[in-house]
Short mmCIF file of C-alpha atoms and ligand atoms in Angstrom, two decimals:
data_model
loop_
_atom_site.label_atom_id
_atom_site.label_comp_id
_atom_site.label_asym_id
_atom_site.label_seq_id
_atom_site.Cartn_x
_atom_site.Cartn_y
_atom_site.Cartn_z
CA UNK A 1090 26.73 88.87 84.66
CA UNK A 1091 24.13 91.73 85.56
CA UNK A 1092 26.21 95.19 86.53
CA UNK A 1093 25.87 95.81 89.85
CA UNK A 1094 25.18 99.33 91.14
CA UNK A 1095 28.42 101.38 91.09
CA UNK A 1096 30.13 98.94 88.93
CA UNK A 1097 31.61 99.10 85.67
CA UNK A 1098 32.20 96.52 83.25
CA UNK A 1099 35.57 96.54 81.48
CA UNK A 1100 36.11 94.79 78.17
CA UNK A 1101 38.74 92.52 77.92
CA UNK A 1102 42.64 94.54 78.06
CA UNK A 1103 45.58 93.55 77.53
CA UNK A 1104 47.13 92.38 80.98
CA UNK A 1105 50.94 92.67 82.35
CA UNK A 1106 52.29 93.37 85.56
CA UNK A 1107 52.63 95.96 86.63
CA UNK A 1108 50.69 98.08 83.88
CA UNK A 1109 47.54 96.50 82.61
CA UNK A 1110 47.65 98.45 78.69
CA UNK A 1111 50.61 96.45 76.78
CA UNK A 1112 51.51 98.28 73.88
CA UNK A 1113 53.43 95.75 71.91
CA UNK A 1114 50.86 93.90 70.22
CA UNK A 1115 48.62 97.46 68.50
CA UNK A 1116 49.42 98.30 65.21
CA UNK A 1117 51.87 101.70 64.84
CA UNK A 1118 49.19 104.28 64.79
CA UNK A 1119 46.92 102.87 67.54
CA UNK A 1120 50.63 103.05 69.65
CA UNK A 1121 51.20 106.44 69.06
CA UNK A 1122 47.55 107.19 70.12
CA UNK A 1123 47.93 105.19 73.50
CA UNK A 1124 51.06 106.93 74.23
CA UNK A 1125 49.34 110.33 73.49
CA UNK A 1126 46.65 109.03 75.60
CA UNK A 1127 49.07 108.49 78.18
CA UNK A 1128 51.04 111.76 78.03
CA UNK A 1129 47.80 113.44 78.53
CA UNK A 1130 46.64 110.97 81.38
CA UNK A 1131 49.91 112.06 83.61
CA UNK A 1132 49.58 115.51 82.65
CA UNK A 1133 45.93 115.55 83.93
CA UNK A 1134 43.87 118.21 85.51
CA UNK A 1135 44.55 116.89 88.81
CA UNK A 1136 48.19 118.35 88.41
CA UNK A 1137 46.81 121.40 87.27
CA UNK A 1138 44.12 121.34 90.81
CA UNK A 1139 46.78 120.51 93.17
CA UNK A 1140 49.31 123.50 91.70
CA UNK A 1141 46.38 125.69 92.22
CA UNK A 1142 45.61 124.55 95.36
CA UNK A 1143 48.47 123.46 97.15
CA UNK A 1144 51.29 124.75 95.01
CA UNK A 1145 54.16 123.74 93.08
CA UNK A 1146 55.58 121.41 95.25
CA UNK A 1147 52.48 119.11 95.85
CA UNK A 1148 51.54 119.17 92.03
CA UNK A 1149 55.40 118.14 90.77
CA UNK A 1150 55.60 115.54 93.44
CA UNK A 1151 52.19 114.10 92.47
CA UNK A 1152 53.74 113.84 88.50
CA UNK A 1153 57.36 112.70 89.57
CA UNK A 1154 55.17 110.08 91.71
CA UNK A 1155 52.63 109.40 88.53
CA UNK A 1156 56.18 109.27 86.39
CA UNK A 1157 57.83 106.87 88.70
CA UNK A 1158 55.30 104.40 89.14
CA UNK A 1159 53.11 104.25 86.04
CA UNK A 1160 54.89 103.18 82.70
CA UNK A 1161 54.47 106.97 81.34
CA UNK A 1162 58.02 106.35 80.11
CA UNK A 1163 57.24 105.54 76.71
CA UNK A 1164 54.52 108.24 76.01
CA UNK A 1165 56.81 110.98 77.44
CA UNK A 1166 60.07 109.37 75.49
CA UNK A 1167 62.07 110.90 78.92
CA UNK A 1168 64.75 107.92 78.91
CA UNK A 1169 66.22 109.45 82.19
CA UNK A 1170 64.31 107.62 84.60
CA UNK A 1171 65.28 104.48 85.84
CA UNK A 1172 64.51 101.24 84.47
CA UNK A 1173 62.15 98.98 85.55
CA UNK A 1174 63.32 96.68 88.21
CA UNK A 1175 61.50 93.85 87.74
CA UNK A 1176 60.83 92.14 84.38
CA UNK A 1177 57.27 92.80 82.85
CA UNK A 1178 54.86 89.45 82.44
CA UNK A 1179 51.47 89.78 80.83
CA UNK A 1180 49.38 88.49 83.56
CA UNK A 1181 47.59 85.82 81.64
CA UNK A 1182 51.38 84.42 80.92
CA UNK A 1183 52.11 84.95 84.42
CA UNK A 1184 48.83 82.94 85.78
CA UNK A 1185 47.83 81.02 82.67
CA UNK A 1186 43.49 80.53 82.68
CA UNK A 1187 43.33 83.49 83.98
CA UNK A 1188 40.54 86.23 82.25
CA UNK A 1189 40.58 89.86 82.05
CA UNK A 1190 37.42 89.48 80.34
CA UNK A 1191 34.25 90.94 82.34
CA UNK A 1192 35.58 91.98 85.23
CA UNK A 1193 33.46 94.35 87.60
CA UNK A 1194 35.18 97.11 89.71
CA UNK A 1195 33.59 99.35 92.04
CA UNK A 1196 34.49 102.65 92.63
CA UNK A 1197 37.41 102.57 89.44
CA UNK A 1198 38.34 105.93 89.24
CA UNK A 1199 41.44 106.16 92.27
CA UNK A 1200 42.50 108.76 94.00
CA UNK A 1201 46.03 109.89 94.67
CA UNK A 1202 48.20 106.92 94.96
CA UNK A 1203 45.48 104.50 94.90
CA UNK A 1204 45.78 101.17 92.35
CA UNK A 1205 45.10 102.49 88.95
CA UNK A 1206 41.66 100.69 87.48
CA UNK A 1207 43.52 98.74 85.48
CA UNK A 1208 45.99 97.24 88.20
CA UNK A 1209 42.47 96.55 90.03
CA UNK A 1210 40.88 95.13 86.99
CA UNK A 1211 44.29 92.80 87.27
CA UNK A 1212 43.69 91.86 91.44
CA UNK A 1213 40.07 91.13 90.88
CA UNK A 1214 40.67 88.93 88.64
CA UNK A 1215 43.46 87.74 90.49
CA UNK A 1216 41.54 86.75 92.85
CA UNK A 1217 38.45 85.17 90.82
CA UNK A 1218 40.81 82.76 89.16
CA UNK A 1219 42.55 81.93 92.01
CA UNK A 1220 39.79 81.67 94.51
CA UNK A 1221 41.78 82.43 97.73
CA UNK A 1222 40.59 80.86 100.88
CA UNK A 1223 41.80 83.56 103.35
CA UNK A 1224 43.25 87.28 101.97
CA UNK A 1225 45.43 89.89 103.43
CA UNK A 1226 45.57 93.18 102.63
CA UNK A 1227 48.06 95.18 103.50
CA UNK A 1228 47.37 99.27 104.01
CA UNK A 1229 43.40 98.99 103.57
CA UNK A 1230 43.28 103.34 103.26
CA UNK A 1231 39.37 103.93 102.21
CA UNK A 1232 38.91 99.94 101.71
CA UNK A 1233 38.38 100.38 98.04
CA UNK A 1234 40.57 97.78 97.12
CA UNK A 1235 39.31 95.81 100.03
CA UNK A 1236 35.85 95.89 98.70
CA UNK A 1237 36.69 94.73 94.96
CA UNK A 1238 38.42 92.05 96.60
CA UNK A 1239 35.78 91.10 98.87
CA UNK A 1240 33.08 91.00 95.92
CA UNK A 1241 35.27 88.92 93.40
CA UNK A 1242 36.48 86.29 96.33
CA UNK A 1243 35.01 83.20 96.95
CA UNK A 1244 31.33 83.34 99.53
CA UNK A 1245 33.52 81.61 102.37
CA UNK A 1246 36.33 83.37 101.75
CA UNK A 1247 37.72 85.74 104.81
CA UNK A 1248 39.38 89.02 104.09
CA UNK A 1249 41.83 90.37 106.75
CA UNK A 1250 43.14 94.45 106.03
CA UNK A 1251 45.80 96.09 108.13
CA UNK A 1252 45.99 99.72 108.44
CA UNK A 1253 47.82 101.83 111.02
CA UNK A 1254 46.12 102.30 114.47
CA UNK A 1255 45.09 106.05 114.72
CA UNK A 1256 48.04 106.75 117.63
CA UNK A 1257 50.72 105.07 115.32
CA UNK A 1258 53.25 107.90 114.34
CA UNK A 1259 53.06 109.24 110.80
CA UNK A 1260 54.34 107.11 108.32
CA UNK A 1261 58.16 107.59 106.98
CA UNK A 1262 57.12 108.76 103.47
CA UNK A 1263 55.01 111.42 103.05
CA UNK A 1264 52.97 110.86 99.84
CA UNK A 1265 49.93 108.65 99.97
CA UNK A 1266 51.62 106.37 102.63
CA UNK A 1267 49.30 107.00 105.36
CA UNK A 1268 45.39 107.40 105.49
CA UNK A 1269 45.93 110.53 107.83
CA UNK A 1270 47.89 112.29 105.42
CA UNK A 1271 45.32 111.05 102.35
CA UNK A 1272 42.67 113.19 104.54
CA UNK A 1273 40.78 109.93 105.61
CA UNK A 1274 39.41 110.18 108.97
CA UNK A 1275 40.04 106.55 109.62
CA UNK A 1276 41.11 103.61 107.29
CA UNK A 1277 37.68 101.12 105.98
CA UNK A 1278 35.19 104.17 105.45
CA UNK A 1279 33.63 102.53 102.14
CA UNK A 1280 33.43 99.03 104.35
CA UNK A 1281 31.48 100.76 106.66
CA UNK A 1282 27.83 98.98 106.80
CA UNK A 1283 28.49 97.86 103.66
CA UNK A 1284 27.10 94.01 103.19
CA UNK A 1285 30.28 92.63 101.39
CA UNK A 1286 32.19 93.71 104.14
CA UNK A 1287 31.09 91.01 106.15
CA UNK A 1288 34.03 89.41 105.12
CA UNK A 1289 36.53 91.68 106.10
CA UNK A 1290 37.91 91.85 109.14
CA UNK A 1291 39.58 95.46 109.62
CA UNK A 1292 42.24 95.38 112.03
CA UNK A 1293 44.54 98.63 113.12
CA UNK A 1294 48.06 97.42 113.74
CA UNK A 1295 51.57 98.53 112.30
CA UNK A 1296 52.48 95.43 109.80
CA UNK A 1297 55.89 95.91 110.11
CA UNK A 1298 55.44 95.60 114.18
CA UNK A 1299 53.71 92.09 114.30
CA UNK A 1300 54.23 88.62 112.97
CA UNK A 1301 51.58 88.04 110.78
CA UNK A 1302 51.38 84.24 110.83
CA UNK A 1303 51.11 84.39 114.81
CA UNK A 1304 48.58 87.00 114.51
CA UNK A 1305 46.21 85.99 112.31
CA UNK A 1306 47.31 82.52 110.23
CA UNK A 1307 48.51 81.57 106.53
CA UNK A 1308 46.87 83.54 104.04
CA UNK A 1309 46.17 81.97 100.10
CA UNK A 1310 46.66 85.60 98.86
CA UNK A 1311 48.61 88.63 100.33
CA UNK A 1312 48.22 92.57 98.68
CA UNK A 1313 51.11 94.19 100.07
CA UNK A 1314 50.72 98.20 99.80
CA UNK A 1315 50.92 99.90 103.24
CA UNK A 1316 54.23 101.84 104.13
CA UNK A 1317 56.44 102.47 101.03
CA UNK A 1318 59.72 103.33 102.59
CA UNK A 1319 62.73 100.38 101.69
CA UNK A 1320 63.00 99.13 105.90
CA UNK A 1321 59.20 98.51 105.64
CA UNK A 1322 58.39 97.07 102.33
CA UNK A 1323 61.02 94.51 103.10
CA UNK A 1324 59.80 93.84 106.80
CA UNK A 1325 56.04 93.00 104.50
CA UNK A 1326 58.03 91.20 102.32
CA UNK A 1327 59.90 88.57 104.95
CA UNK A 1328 56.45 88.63 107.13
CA UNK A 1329 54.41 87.90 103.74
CA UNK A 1330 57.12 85.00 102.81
CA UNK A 1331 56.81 83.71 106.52
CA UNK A 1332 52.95 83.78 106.42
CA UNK A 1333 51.72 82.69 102.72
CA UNK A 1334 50.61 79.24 102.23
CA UNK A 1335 51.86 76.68 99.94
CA UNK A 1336 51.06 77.49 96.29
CA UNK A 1337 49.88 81.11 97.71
CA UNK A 1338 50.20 84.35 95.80
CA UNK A 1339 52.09 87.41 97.15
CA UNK A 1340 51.10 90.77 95.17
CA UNK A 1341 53.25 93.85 95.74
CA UNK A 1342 52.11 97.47 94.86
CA UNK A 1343 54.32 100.42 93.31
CA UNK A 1344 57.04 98.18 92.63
CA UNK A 1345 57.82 99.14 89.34
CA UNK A 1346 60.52 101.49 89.19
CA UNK A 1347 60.38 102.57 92.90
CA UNK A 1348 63.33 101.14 95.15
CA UNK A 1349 60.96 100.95 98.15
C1 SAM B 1520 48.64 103.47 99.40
S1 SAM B 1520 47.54 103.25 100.74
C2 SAM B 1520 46.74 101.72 100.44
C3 SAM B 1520 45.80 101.75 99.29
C4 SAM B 1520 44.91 100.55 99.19
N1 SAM B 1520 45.64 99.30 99.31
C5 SAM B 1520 44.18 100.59 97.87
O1 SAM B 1520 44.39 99.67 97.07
O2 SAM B 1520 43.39 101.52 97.66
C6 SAM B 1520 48.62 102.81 102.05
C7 SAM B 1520 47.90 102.50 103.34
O3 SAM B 1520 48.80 101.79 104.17
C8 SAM B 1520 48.68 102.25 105.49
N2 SAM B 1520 49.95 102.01 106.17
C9 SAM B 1520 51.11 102.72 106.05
N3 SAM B 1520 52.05 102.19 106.83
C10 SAM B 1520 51.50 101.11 107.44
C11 SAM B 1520 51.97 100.16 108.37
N4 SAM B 1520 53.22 100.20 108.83
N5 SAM B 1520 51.11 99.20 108.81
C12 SAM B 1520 49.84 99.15 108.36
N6 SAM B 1520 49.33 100.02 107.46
C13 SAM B 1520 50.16 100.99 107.01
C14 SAM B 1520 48.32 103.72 105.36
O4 SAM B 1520 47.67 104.22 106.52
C15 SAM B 1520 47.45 103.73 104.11
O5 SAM B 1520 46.10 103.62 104.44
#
């Protein structure tokens, strides 16, 4: 498949939920060089930007927040944090057929709190194998997720993201939960005139304030990753339940180790 401008083409990886990289099946040394890859991943420059810039209270929640919700555990040996709640699946086990192999993302590097390009890698292809009728996404932010999954879904497929309306109050959490606070003057900037998001339908409501199936129908495929505090992510959840189709897939964000 030609690389389409602004893409990148990813070799095949090894694929579990929530973290794309397994380490189990690399030989000893090539472990030890992930996990140093790893350390030095979470302790990245962006810490280092965000202490200068905004001080030491922005830069250690932005690594408690990278520590919490990536599997950093390993590479940083710190056996303190809490477990994962959720068992981990490779993703082909998970959704057997499924490929990791060739998949293009746009826009792959995230920013704060966005899905990591490997948890992307994991939704577009997701949604290739799957081929999902009508999508949901849940907290659109910039639309970059929106957009991946708008490019990988089927030509009649319809994409439907929910982000806050711009009078809502501020979300309950206060890191990357809400596109105010990420600096974004309005969620669905990169769908803006963009020709793949002629599938999307952008719509500013608070998910946790409207029944989804009334609103807009079953959906094949649901990406739930708007507000982040417990109340709401279980509001999604019993809306999502109420509103997926038969033999539908429900994908949650940040799950890992967060109790949200
Ligand atoms: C972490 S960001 C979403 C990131 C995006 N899904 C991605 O993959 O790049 C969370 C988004 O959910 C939105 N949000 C927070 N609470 C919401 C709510 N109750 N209803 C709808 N959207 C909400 C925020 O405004 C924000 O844009």
């Amino acid at each position: 498949m030609p690389l389409a401008p602004g893409g990148w083409r990813l070799r095949k990886t090894m694929g579990s939920l929530p973290q794309a990289m397994g380490l189990e099946s690399l030989p000893p040394w090539r472990r030890w060089v992930r996990r140093l890859g790893r350390f030095l991943w979470v302790m990245n420059p962006a810490a280092a930007w965000l202490f200068l810039r905004e001080g030491r209270r922005r830069a250690l929640a932005y690594l408690q927040h990278s520590l919490m919700l990536y599997d950093t555990r390993d590479a940083l040996l710190f056996r303190s944090l809490e477990p994962l709640w959720v068992p981990k699946v490779a993703v082909e086990k998970a959704f057997p057929g499924l490929s990791l192999e060739r998949i293009e993302v746009f826009h792959p590097l995230p920013r704060l709190g966005g899905v990591s390009m490997e948890e992307l890698v994991i939704l577009c292809a997701l949604v290739r194998h799957l081929r999902p009728r009508r999508i949901l996404e849940v907290g659109v932010a910039e639309g970059r997720t929106t957009l991946n999954l708008a490019f990988h879904s089927p030509p009649e497929a319809e994409i439907v993201g929910l982000d806050l309306p711009p009078e809502a109050p501020p979300a309950v959490e206060e890191q990357g939960a809400d596109y105010r606070q990420m600096g974004l003057a309005r969620p669905g900037l990169l769908l803006e005139g963009h020709p793949w998001a002629a599938k999307v339908r952008l719509v500013l409501a608070d998910s946790t304030r409207i029944d989804w199936r009334e609103s807009f129908g079953a959906f094949d495929f649901i990406f739930i990753d708007g507000a982040h505090d417990y109340a709401s992510v279980r509001r999604d959840s019993e809306n999502a339940l109420r509103t997926i189709a038969p033999g539908g897939v429900i994908v949650w964000h940040d799950y890992g180790r967060a109790q949200g």
